[in-house]
JSON list of C-alpha atoms in Angstrom, two decimals:
[
{"chain": "X", "resi": 1133, "resn": "MET", "atom": "CA", "xyz": [-0.03, 3.94, -17.69]},
{"chain": "X", "resi": 1134, "resn": "PRO", "atom": "CA", "xyz": [-0.95, 4.17, -13.99]},
{"chain": "X", "resi": 1135, "resn": "ASN", "atom": "CA", "xyz": [0.77, 5.88, -11.16]},
{"chain": "X", "resi": 1136, "resn": "TRP", "atom": "CA", "xyz": [2.25, 3.20, -8.95]},
{"chain": "X", "resi": 1137, "resn": "CYS", "atom": "CA", "xyz": [1.32, 3.02, -5.30]},
{"chain": "X", "resi": 1138, "resn": "TYR", "atom": "CA", "xyz": [4.15, 1.70, -3.13]},
{"chain": "X", "resi": 1139, "resn": "ASN", "atom": "CA", "xyz": [3.04, -0.70, -0.42]},
{"chain": "X", "resi": 1140, "resn": "PHE", "atom": "CA", "xyz": [4.57, -2.40, 2.61]},
{"chain": "X", "resi": 1141, "resn": "ALA", "atom": "CA", "xyz": [2.50, -5.00, 4.49]},
{"chain": "X", "resi": 1142, "resn": "THR", "atom": "CA", "xyz": [2.87, -7.29, 7.47]},
{"chain": "X", "resi": 1143, "resn": "ILE", "atom": "CA", "xyz": [0.81, -10.44, 6.87]},
{"chain": "X", "resi": 1144, "resn": "ASN", "atom": "CA", "xyz": [-0.02, -12.58, 9.92]},
{"chain": "X", "resi": 1145, "resn": "CYS", "atom": "CA", "xyz": [-1.60, -15.93, 9.01]},
{"chain": "X", "resi": 1146, "resn": "PRO", "atom": "CA", "xyz": [-3.83, -17.95, 11.39]},
{"chain": "X", "resi": 1147, "resn": "SER", "atom": "CA", "xyz": [-2.50, -21.40, 10.42]},
{"chain": "X", "resi": 1148, "resn": "ARG", "atom": "CA", "xyz": [0.38, -23.17, 8.69]},
{"chain": "X", "resi": 1149, "resn": "GLU", "atom": "CA", "xyz": [-1.99, -24.12, 5.84]},
{"chain": "X", "resi": 1150, "resn": "VAL", "atom": "CA", "xyz": [-2.99, -20.49, 5.14]},
{"chain": "X", "resi": 1151, "resn": "TYR", "atom": "CA", "xyz": [0.64, -19.37, 5.50]},
{"chain": "X", "resi": 1152, "resn": "GLU", "atom": "CA", "xyz": [1.84, -21.91, 2.92]},
{"chain": "X", "resi": 1153, "resn": "LYS", "atom": "CA", "xyz": [-1.04, -20.98, 0.60]},
{"chain": "X", "resi": 1154, "resn": "PHE", "atom": "CA", "xyz": [-0.04, -17.31, 0.85]},
{"chain": "X", "resi": 1155, "resn": "LEU", "atom": "CA", "xyz": [3.63, -18.09, 0.14]},
{"chain": "X", "resi": 1156, "resn": "ASP", "atom": "CA", "xyz": [2.62, -20.19, -2.88]},
{"chain": "X", "resi": 1157, "resn": "SER", "atom": "CA", "xyz": [0.44, -17.37, -4.21]},
{"chain": "X", "resi": 1158, "resn": "ILE", "atom": "CA", "xyz": [3.41, -14.98, -4.03]},
{"chain": "X", "resi": 1159, "resn": "VAL", "atom": "CA", "xyz": [5.67, -17.42, -5.89]},
{"chain": "X", "resi": 1160, "resn": "LEU", "atom": "CA", "xyz": [3.01, -18.11, -8.53]},
{"chain": "X", "resi": 1161, "resn": "ASN", "atom": "CA", "xyz": [2.07, -14.42, -8.83]},
{"chain": "X", "resi": 1162, "resn": "THR", "atom": "CA", "xyz": [-1.58, -15.20, -7.99]},
{"chain": "X", "resi": 1163, "resn": "TRP", "atom": "CA", "xyz": [-1.92, -13.52, -4.59]},
{"chain": "X", "resi": 1164, "resn": "PHE", "atom": "CA", "xyz": [-4.99, -11.37, -5.31]},
{"chain": "X", "resi": 1165, "resn": "GLU", "atom": "CA", "xyz": [-6.73, -14.02, -7.41]},
{"chain": "X", "resi": 1166, "resn": "THR", "atom": "CA", "xyz": [-6.10, -16.67, -4.72]},
{"chain": "X", "resi": 1167, "resn": "PHE", "atom": "CA", "xyz": [-7.35, -14.71, -1.71]},
{"chain": "X", "resi": 1168, "resn": "ALA", "atom": "CA", "xyz": [-9.82, -12.27, -3.31]},
{"chain": "X", "resi": 1169, "resn": "PRO", "atom": "CA", "xyz": [-11.04, -13.85, -6.57]},
{"chain": "X", "resi": 1170, "resn": "LEU", "atom": "CA", "xyz": [-12.93, -11.61, -8.97]},
{"chain": "X", "resi": 1171, "resn": "GLY", "atom": "CA", "xyz": [-15.49, -14.31, -9.77]},
{"chain": "X", "resi": 1172, "resn": "LEU", "atom": "CA", "xyz": [-15.15, -13.99, -13.54]},
{"chain": "X", "resi": 1173, "resn": "ASP", "atom": "CA", "xyz": [-15.14, -17.71, -14.42]},
{"chain": "X", "resi": 1174, "resn": "SER", "atom": "CA", "xyz": [-18.70, -17.90, -15.72]},
{"chain": "X", "resi": 1175, "resn": "GLU", "atom": "CA", "xyz": [-18.74, -14.45, -17.29]},
{"chain": "X", "resi": 1176, "resn": "LYS", "atom": "CA", "xyz": [-15.17, -13.94, -18.49]},
{"chain": "X", "resi": 1177, "resn": "PRO", "atom": "CA", "xyz": [-14.96, -10.73, -20.48]},
{"chain": "X", "resi": 1178, "resn": "GLU", "atom": "CA", "xyz": [-12.98, -10.50, -23.68]},
{"chain": "X", "resi": 1179, "resn": "GLY", "atom": "CA", "xyz": [-9.31, -10.74, -22.81]},
{"chain": "X", "resi": 1180, "resn": "GLY", "atom": "CA", "xyz": [-10.11, -12.43, -19.47]},
{"chain": "X", "resi": 1181, "resn": "TRP", "atom": "CA", "xyz": [-10.04, -9.21, -17.48]},
{"chain": "X", "resi": 1182, "resn": "ASP", "atom": "CA", "xyz": [-12.62, -6.84, -16.04]},
{"chain": "X", "resi": 1183, "resn": "CYS", "atom": "CA", "xyz": [-11.05, -3.62, -14.80]},
{"chain": "X", "resi": 1184, "resn": "ASP", "atom": "CA", "xyz": [-14.28, -2.40, -13.16]},
{"chain": "X", "resi": 1185, "resn": "LYS", "atom": "CA", "xyz": [-14.64, -5.67, -11.25]},
{"chain": "X", "resi": 1186, "resn": "ALA", "atom": "CA", "xyz": [-11.01, -5.50, -10.09]},
{"chain": "X", "resi": 1187, "resn": "ILE", "atom": "CA", "xyz": [-11.51, -1.97, -8.78]},
{"chain": "X", "resi": 1188, "resn": "GLU", "atom": "CA", "xyz": [-14.77, -3.02, -7.08]},
{"chain": "X", "resi": 1189, "resn": "VAL", "atom": "CA", "xyz": [-13.28, -6.08, -5.37]},
{"chain": "X", "resi": 1190, "resn": "TRP", "atom": "CA", "xyz": [-9.60, -5.25, -4.87]},
{"chain": "X", "resi": 1191, "resn": "LYS", "atom": "CA", "xyz": [-9.90, -1.42, -4.74]},
{"chain": "X", "resi": 1192, "resn": "THR", "atom": "CA", "xyz": [-7.09, -1.28, -7.30]},
{"chain": "X", "resi": 1193, "resn": "LYS", "atom": "CA", "xyz": [-6.98, -1.80, -11.05]},
{"chain": "X", "resi": 1194, "resn": "TRP", "atom": "CA", "xyz": [-4.55, -4.72, -11.37]},
{"chain": "X", "resi": 1195, "resn": "ALA", "atom": "CA", "xyz": [-2.93, -7.39, -9.24]},
{"chain": "X", "resi": 1196, "resn": "ALA", "atom": "CA", "xyz": [0.21, -6.59, -7.26]},
{"chain": "X", "resi": 1197, "resn": "ARG", "atom": "CA", "xyz": [3.48, -6.36, -9.14]},
{"chain": "X", "resi": 1198, "resn": "ASP", "atom": "CA", "xyz": [7.10, -6.70, -8.02]},
{"chain": "X", "resi": 1199, "resn": "VAL", "atom": "CA", "xyz": [6.11, -8.49, -4.80]},
{"chain": "X", "resi": 1200, "resn": "GLU", "atom": "CA", "xyz": [9.14, -9.04, -2.61]},
{"chain": "X", "resi": 1201, "resn": "ILE", "atom": "CA", "xyz": [9.27, -10.90, 0.69]},
{"chain": "X", "resi": 1202, "resn": "LEU", "atom": "CA", "xyz": [11.46, -8.80, 2.97]},
{"chain": "X", "resi": 1203, "resn": "ASN", "atom": "CA", "xyz": [11.21, -10.93, 6.12]},
{"chain": "X", "resi": 1204, "resn": "GLN", "atom": "CA", "xyz": [9.77, -14.37, 6.61]},
{"chain": "X", "resi": 1205, "resn": "TYR", "atom": "CA", "xyz": [9.07, -15.64, 10.13]},
{"chain": "X", "resi": 1206, "resn": "ASP", "atom": "CA", "xyz": [7.96, -19.23, 9.58]},
{"chain": "X", "resi": 1207, "resn": "ASP", "atom": "CA", "xyz": [7.49, -20.06, 13.28]},
{"chain": "X", "resi": 1208, "resn": "ASP", "atom": "CA", "xyz": [5.21, -17.05, 13.76]},
{"chain": "X", "resi": 1209, "resn": "LEU", "atom": "CA", "xyz": [3.41, -17.48, 10.39]},
{"chain": "X", "resi": 1210, "resn": "LEU", "atom": "CA", "xyz": [4.29, -13.87, 9.60]},
{"chain": "X", "resi": 1211, "resn": "LEU", "atom": "CA", "xyz": [5.61, -12.16, 6.46]},
{"chain": "X", "resi": 1212, "resn": "GLU", "atom": "CA", "xyz": [6.74, -8.65, 5.66]},
{"chain": "X", "resi": 1213, "resn": "ILE", "atom": "CA", "xyz": [6.38, -7.79, 1.98]},
{"chain": "X", "resi": 1214, "resn": "ARG", "atom": "CA", "xyz": [6.63, -4.84, -0.34]},
{"chain": "X", "resi": 1215, "resn": "PHE", "atom": "CA", "xyz": [4.99, -4.43, -3.72]},
{"chain": "X", "resi": 1216, "resn": "GLU", "atom": "CA", "xyz": [3.36, -2.00, -6.11]},
{"chain": "X", "resi": 1217, "resn": "THR", "atom": "CA", "xyz": [-0.27, -1.55, -7.15]},
{"chain": "X", "resi": 1218, "resn": "ALA", "atom": "CA", "xyz": [-1.96, 0.67, -9.73]},
{"chain": "X", "resi": 1219, "resn": "TRP", "atom": "CA", "xyz": [-3.14, 4.02, -8.31]},
{"chain": "X", "resi": 1220, "resn": "THR", "atom": "CA", "xyz": [-4.26, 2.85, -4.85]},
{"chain": "X", "resi": 1221, "resn": "PRO", "atom": "CA", "xyz": [-3.49, 0.30, -2.13]},
{"chain": "X", "resi": 1222, "resn": "PRO", "atom": "CA", "xyz": [-5.34, -3.05, -2.32]},
{"chain": "X", "resi": 1223, "resn": "THR", "atom": "CA", "xyz": [-7.59, -2.44, 0.68]},
{"chain": "X", "resi": 1224, "resn": "GLY", "atom": "CA", "xyz": [-10.29, -4.68, -0.78]},
{"chain": "X", "resi": 1225, "resn": "VAL", "atom": "CA", "xyz": [-7.85, -7.60, -0.87]},
{"chain": "X", "resi": 1226, "resn": "TYR", "atom": "CA", "xyz": [-6.79, -6.96, 2.73]},
{"chain": "X", "resi": 1227, "resn": "SER", "atom": "CA", "xyz": [-10.40, -6.82, 3.90]},
{"chain": "X", "resi": 1228, "resn": "ILE", "atom": "CA", "xyz": [-11.35, -10.07, 2.15]},
{"chain": "X", "resi": 1229, "resn": "MET", "atom": "CA", "xyz": [-8.20, -11.81, 3.42]},
{"chain": "X", "resi": 1230, "resn": "ASN", "atom": "CA", "xyz": [-9.16, -10.84, 6.95]},
{"chain": "X", "resi": 1231, "resn": "LYS", "atom": "CA", "xyz": [-12.87, -11.67, 6.75]},
{"chain": "X", "resi": 1232, "resn": "GLU", "atom": "CA", "xyz": [-12.61, -14.92, 4.79]},
{"chain": "X", "resi": 1233, "resn": "HIS", "atom": "CA", "xyz": [-9.21, -16.28, 5.83]},
{"chain": "X", "resi": 1234, "resn": "ASP", "atom": "CA", "xyz": [-8.58, -14.70, 9.28]},
{"chain": "X", "resi": 1235, "resn": "ILE", "atom": "CA", "xyz": [-5.37, -13.13, 7.99]},
{"chain": "X", "resi": 1236, "resn": "GLU", "atom": "CA", "xyz": [-4.37, -10.00, 9.89]},
{"chain": "X", "resi": 1237, "resn": "VAL", "atom": "CA", "xyz": [-2.76, -7.21, 7.86]},
{"chain": "X", "resi": 1238, "resn": "THR", "atom": "CA", "xyz": [-1.03, -3.99, 8.83]},
{"chain": "X", "resi": 1239, "resn": "ALA", "atom": "CA", "xyz": [0.00, -2.04, 5.74]},
{"chain": "X", "resi": 1240, "resn": "PHE", "atom": "CA", "xyz": [1.50, 1.28, 4.72]},
{"chain": "X", "resi": 1241, "resn": "TYR", "atom": "CA", "xyz": [1.18, 2.92, 1.33]},
{"chain": "X", "resi": 1242, "resn": "ASN", "atom": "CA", "xyz": [2.49, 5.95, -0.54]},
{"chain": "X", "resi": 1243, "resn": "GLU", "atom": "CA", "xyz": [1.37, 7.27, -3.93]},
{"chain": "X", "resi": 1244, "resn": "VAL", "atom": "CA", "xyz": [3.72, 10.11, -4.87]},
{"chain": "X", "resi": 1245, "resn": "GLY", "atom": "CA", "xyz": [2.06, 10.87, -8.22]},
{"chain": "X", "resi": 1246, "resn": "CYS", "atom": "CA", "xyz": [-1.32, 11.59, -6.65]},
{"chain": "X", "resi": 1247, "resn": "ASP", "atom": "CA", "xyz": [0.20, 12.92, -3.41]},
{"chain": "X", "resi": 1248, "resn": "PHE", "atom": "CA", "xyz": [-1.34, 10.64, -0.77]},
{"chain": "X", "resi": 1249, "resn": "PHE", "atom": "CA", "xyz": [-0.20, 8.09, 1.77]},
{"chain": "X", "resi": 1250, "resn": "GLY", "atom": "CA", "xyz": [-1.57, 6.13, 4.68]},
{"chain": "X", "resi": 1251, "resn": "ARG", "atom": "CA", "xyz": [-1.78, 3.13, 6.94]},
{"chain": "X", "resi": 1252, "resn": "CYS", "atom": "CA", "xyz": [-4.42, 0.44, 7.19]},
{"chain": "X", "resi": 1253, "resn": "VAL", "atom": "CA", "xyz": [-5.08, -2.34, 9.69]},
{"chain": "X", "resi": 1254, "resn": "TYR", "atom": "CA", "xyz": [-7.32, -5.36, 9.16]},
{"chain": "X", "resi": 1255, "resn": "SER", "atom": "CA", "xyz": [-7.80, -7.61, 12.20]},
{"chain": "X", "resi": 1256, "resn": "LYS", "atom": "CA", "xyz": [-10.61, -9.30, 14.11]},
{"chain": "X", "resi": 1257, "resn": "GLU", "atom": "CA", "xyz": [-10.95, -6.23, 16.30]},
{"chain": "X", "resi": 1258, "resn": "LYS", "atom": "CA", "xyz": [-10.75, -3.44, 13.74]},
{"chain": "X", "resi": 1259, "resn": "GLU", "atom": "CA", "xyz": [-10.61, -2.31, 10.15]},
{"chain": "X", "resi": 1260, "resn": "ILE", "atom": "CA", "xyz": [-8.83, 1.03, 9.79]},
{"chain": "X", "resi": 1261, "resn": "ASP", "atom": "CA", "xyz": [-7.64, 3.05, 6.80]},
{"chain": "X", "resi": 1262, "resn": "GLU", "atom": "CA", "xyz": [-5.86, 6.29, 7.72]},
{"chain": "X", "resi": 1263, "resn": "PHE", "atom": "CA", "xyz": [-5.51, 8.39, 4.57]},
{"chain": "X", "resi": 1264, "resn": "PHE", "atom": "CA", "xyz": [-3.51, 11.63, 4.31]},
{"chain": "X", "resi": 1265, "resn": "ASN", "atom": "CA", "xyz": [-2.49, 14.05, 1.56]},
{"chain": "X", "resi": 1266, "resn": "HIS", "atom": "CA", "xyz": [1.18, 14.92, 1.13]},
{"chain": "X", "resi": 1267, "resn": "PRO", "atom": "CA", "xyz": [2.11, 18.26, 2.69]},
{"chain": "X", "resi": 1268, "resn": "SER", "atom": "CA", "xyz": [2.98, 21.14, 0.38]},
{"chain": "X", "resi": 1269, "resn": "ASN", "atom": "CA", "xyz": [5.48, 22.89, 2.67]},
{"chain": "X", "resi": 1270, "resn": "LYS", "atom": "CA", "xyz": [7.54, 22.39, 5.83]},
{"chain": "X", "resi": 1271, "resn": "LYS", "atom": "CA", "xyz": [4.94, 23.97, 8.10]},
{"chain": "X", "resi": 1272, "resn": "GLU", "atom": "CA", "xyz": [2.27, 21.54, 6.86]},
{"chain": "X", "resi": 1273, "resn": "LEU", "atom": "CA", "xyz": [4.73, 18.66, 7.32]},
{"chain": "X", "resi": 1274, "resn": "GLU", "atom": "CA", "xyz": [5.39, 19.66, 10.93]},
{"chain": "X", "resi": 1275, "resn": "GLU", "atom": "CA", "xyz": [1.65, 19.77, 11.66]},
{"chain": "X", "resi": 1276, "resn": "LEU", "atom": "CA", "xyz": [1.06, 16.48, 9.86]},
{"chain": "X", "resi": 1277, "resn": "ARG", "atom": "CA", "xyz": [3.80, 14.70, 11.81]},
{"chain": "X", "resi": 1278, "resn": "LYS", "atom": "CA", "xyz": [2.01, 15.64, 15.05]},
{"chain": "X", "resi": 1279, "resn": "THR", "atom": "CA", "xyz": [-1.10, 13.85, 13.73]},
{"chain": "X", "resi": 1280, "resn": "ILE", "atom": "CA", "xyz": [0.18, 10.60, 12.22]},
{"chain": "X", "resi": 1281, "resn": "SER", "atom": "CA", "xyz": [1.49, 7.56, 14.10]},
{"chain": "X", "resi": 1282, "resn": "ASN", "atom": "CA", "xyz": [5.21, 7.03, 14.66]},
{"chain": "X", "resi": 1283, "resn": "GLU", "atom": "CA", "xyz": [5.09, 3.91, 12.48]},
{"chain": "X", "resi": 1284, "resn": "LEU", "atom": "CA", "xyz": [3.60, 5.83, 9.56]},
{"chain": "X", "resi": 1285, "resn": "ASP", "atom": "CA", "xyz": [6.03, 8.69, 10.08]},
{"chain": "X", "resi": 1286, "resn": "ASP", "atom": "CA", "xyz": [8.93, 6.20, 9.95]},
{"chain": "X", "resi": 1287, "resn": "TYR", "atom": "CA", "xyz": [7.55, 4.63, 6.77]},
{"chain": "X", "resi": 1288, "resn": "MET", "atom": "CA", "xyz": [7.33, 8.06, 5.13]},
{"chain": "X", "resi": 1289, "resn": "SER", "atom": "CA", "xyz": [10.76, 9.29, 6.31]},
{"chain": "X", "resi": 1290, "resn": "PHE", "atom": "CA", "xyz": [12.41, 9.01, 2.88]},
{"chain": "X", "resi": 1291, "resn": "THR", "atom": "CA", "xyz": [9.55, 10.93, 1.27]},
{"chain": "X", "resi": 1292, "resn": "TRP", "atom": "CA", "xyz": [9.81, 13.62, 3.96]},
{"chain": "X", "resi": 1293, "resn": "GLU", "atom": "CA", "xyz": [13.52, 13.96, 3.23]},
{"chain": "X", "resi": 1294, "resn": "GLU", "atom": "CA", "xyz": [12.83, 14.27, -0.51]},
{"chain": "X", "resi": 1295, "resn": "LEU", "atom": "CA", "xyz": [10.14, 16.89, 0.09]},
{"chain": "X", "resi": 1296, "resn": "GLU", "atom": "CA", "xyz": [12.28, 18.92, 2.49]},
{"chain": "X", "resi": 1297, "resn": "GLU", "atom": "CA", "xyz": [15.17, 18.89, 0.03]},
{"chain": "X", "resi": 1298, "resn": "ARG", "atom": "CA", "xyz": [12.83, 20.04, -2.73]},
{"chain": "X", "resi": 1299, "resn": "TRP", "atom": "CA", "xyz": [11.38, 22.83, -0.59]},
{"chain": "X", "resi": 1300, "resn": "LYS", "atom": "CA", "xyz": [14.86, 23.97, 0.37]},
{"chain": "X", "resi": 1301, "resn": "GLU", "atom": "CA", "xyz": [15.89, 24.11, -3.30]},
{"chain": "X", "resi": 1302, "resn": "GLU", "atom": "CA", "xyz": [12.76, 26.09, -4.15]},
{"chain": "X", "resi": 1303, "resn": "GLY", "atom": "CA", "xyz": [13.01, 28.45, -1.17]},
{"chain": "X", "resi": 1304, "resn": "GLN", "atom": "CA", "xyz": [9.98, 27.01, 0.61]},
{"chain": "X", "resi": 1305, "resn": "GLU", "atom": "CA", "xyz": [11.65, 25.60, 3.71]},
{"chain": "X", "resi": 1306, "resn": "ASN", "atom": "CA", "xyz": [10.09, 28.22, 5.97]},
{"chain": "X", "resi": 1307, "resn": "GLY", "atom": "CA", "xyz": [6.55, 27.19, 5.13]},
{"chain": "X", "resi": 1308, "resn": "GLU", "atom": "CA", "xyz": [5.65, 29.61, 2.37]},
{"chain": "X", "resi": 1309, "resn": "ASN", "atom": "CA", "xyz": [2.46, 28.38, 0.78]},
{"chain": "X", "resi": 1310, "resn": "GLN", "atom": "CA", "xyz": [3.84, 27.67, -2.69]},
{"chain": "X", "resi": 1311, "resn": "GLU", "atom": "CA", "xyz": [2.90, 24.59, -4.67]},
{"chain": "X", "resi": 1312, "resn": "PHE", "atom": "CA", "xyz": [5.46, 22.55, -6.53]},
{"chain": "X", "resi": 1313, "resn": "GLU", "atom": "CA", "xyz": [5.59, 19.50, -8.74]},
{"chain": "X", "resi": 1314, "resn": "LYS", "atom": "CA", "xyz": [5.60, 16.56, -6.34]},
{"chain": "X", "resi": 1315, "resn": "ASN", "atom": "CA", "xyz": [5.26, 14.27, -9.34]},
{"chain": "X", "resi": 1316, "resn": "GLU", "atom": "CA", "xyz": [8.98, 14.73, -9.87]},
{"chain": "X", "resi": 1317, "resn": "ILE", "atom": "CA", "xyz": [9.89, 13.19, -6.53]},
{"chain": "X", "resi": 1318, "resn": "GLU", "atom": "CA", "xyz": [11.82, 10.09, -7.30]},
{"chain": "X", "resi": 1319, "resn": "ARG", "atom": "CA", "xyz": [10.83, 6.78, -5.79]},
{"chain": "X", "resi": 1320, "resn": "TRP", "atom": "CA", "xyz": [12.91, 6.19, -2.70]},
{"chain": "X", "resi": 1321, "resn": "GLU", "atom": "CA", "xyz": [14.99, 3.09, -2.12]},
{"chain": "X", "resi": 1322, "resn": "TRP", "atom": "CA", "xyz": [13.24, 0.68, 0.22]}
]
């Protein structure tokens, strides 16, 4: 069973046709296969799945699950979605969507089981993936918040609250360098 990586993405499509295709892929639960196919047709492995190929192409083990459209701006061809992926964010999918379909993506991710989070941007001008480890005490959190963007800090606010509460309970609020089980942090409500 994987750790689940929680993702939020803003998807900006270049045309009505691409926008409708993206919406259809969400409804049909074929988003990754539609926009970043694994190319397994001629060499389908037993069971129809190739985990290594998925990790190579999508940068995650399986397709997105529990995809939810939070906001849909039809006139602007823009969607805000949240979803889960196995272990890591689907940066390979974002990159292919941008390069092959001119779709711009700004995404945030948080993997509480493996203690990392970040932000990535895929546009004509840039391809960025800002990756950070979770802090282990309040002092590290304060330093980290000086480094990350306001958008990423806002995205992580519920996790920061959970961590600070945990540190307070364990007597670590003043920045003592004690480790704790972050795996126990419950998934926040989106």
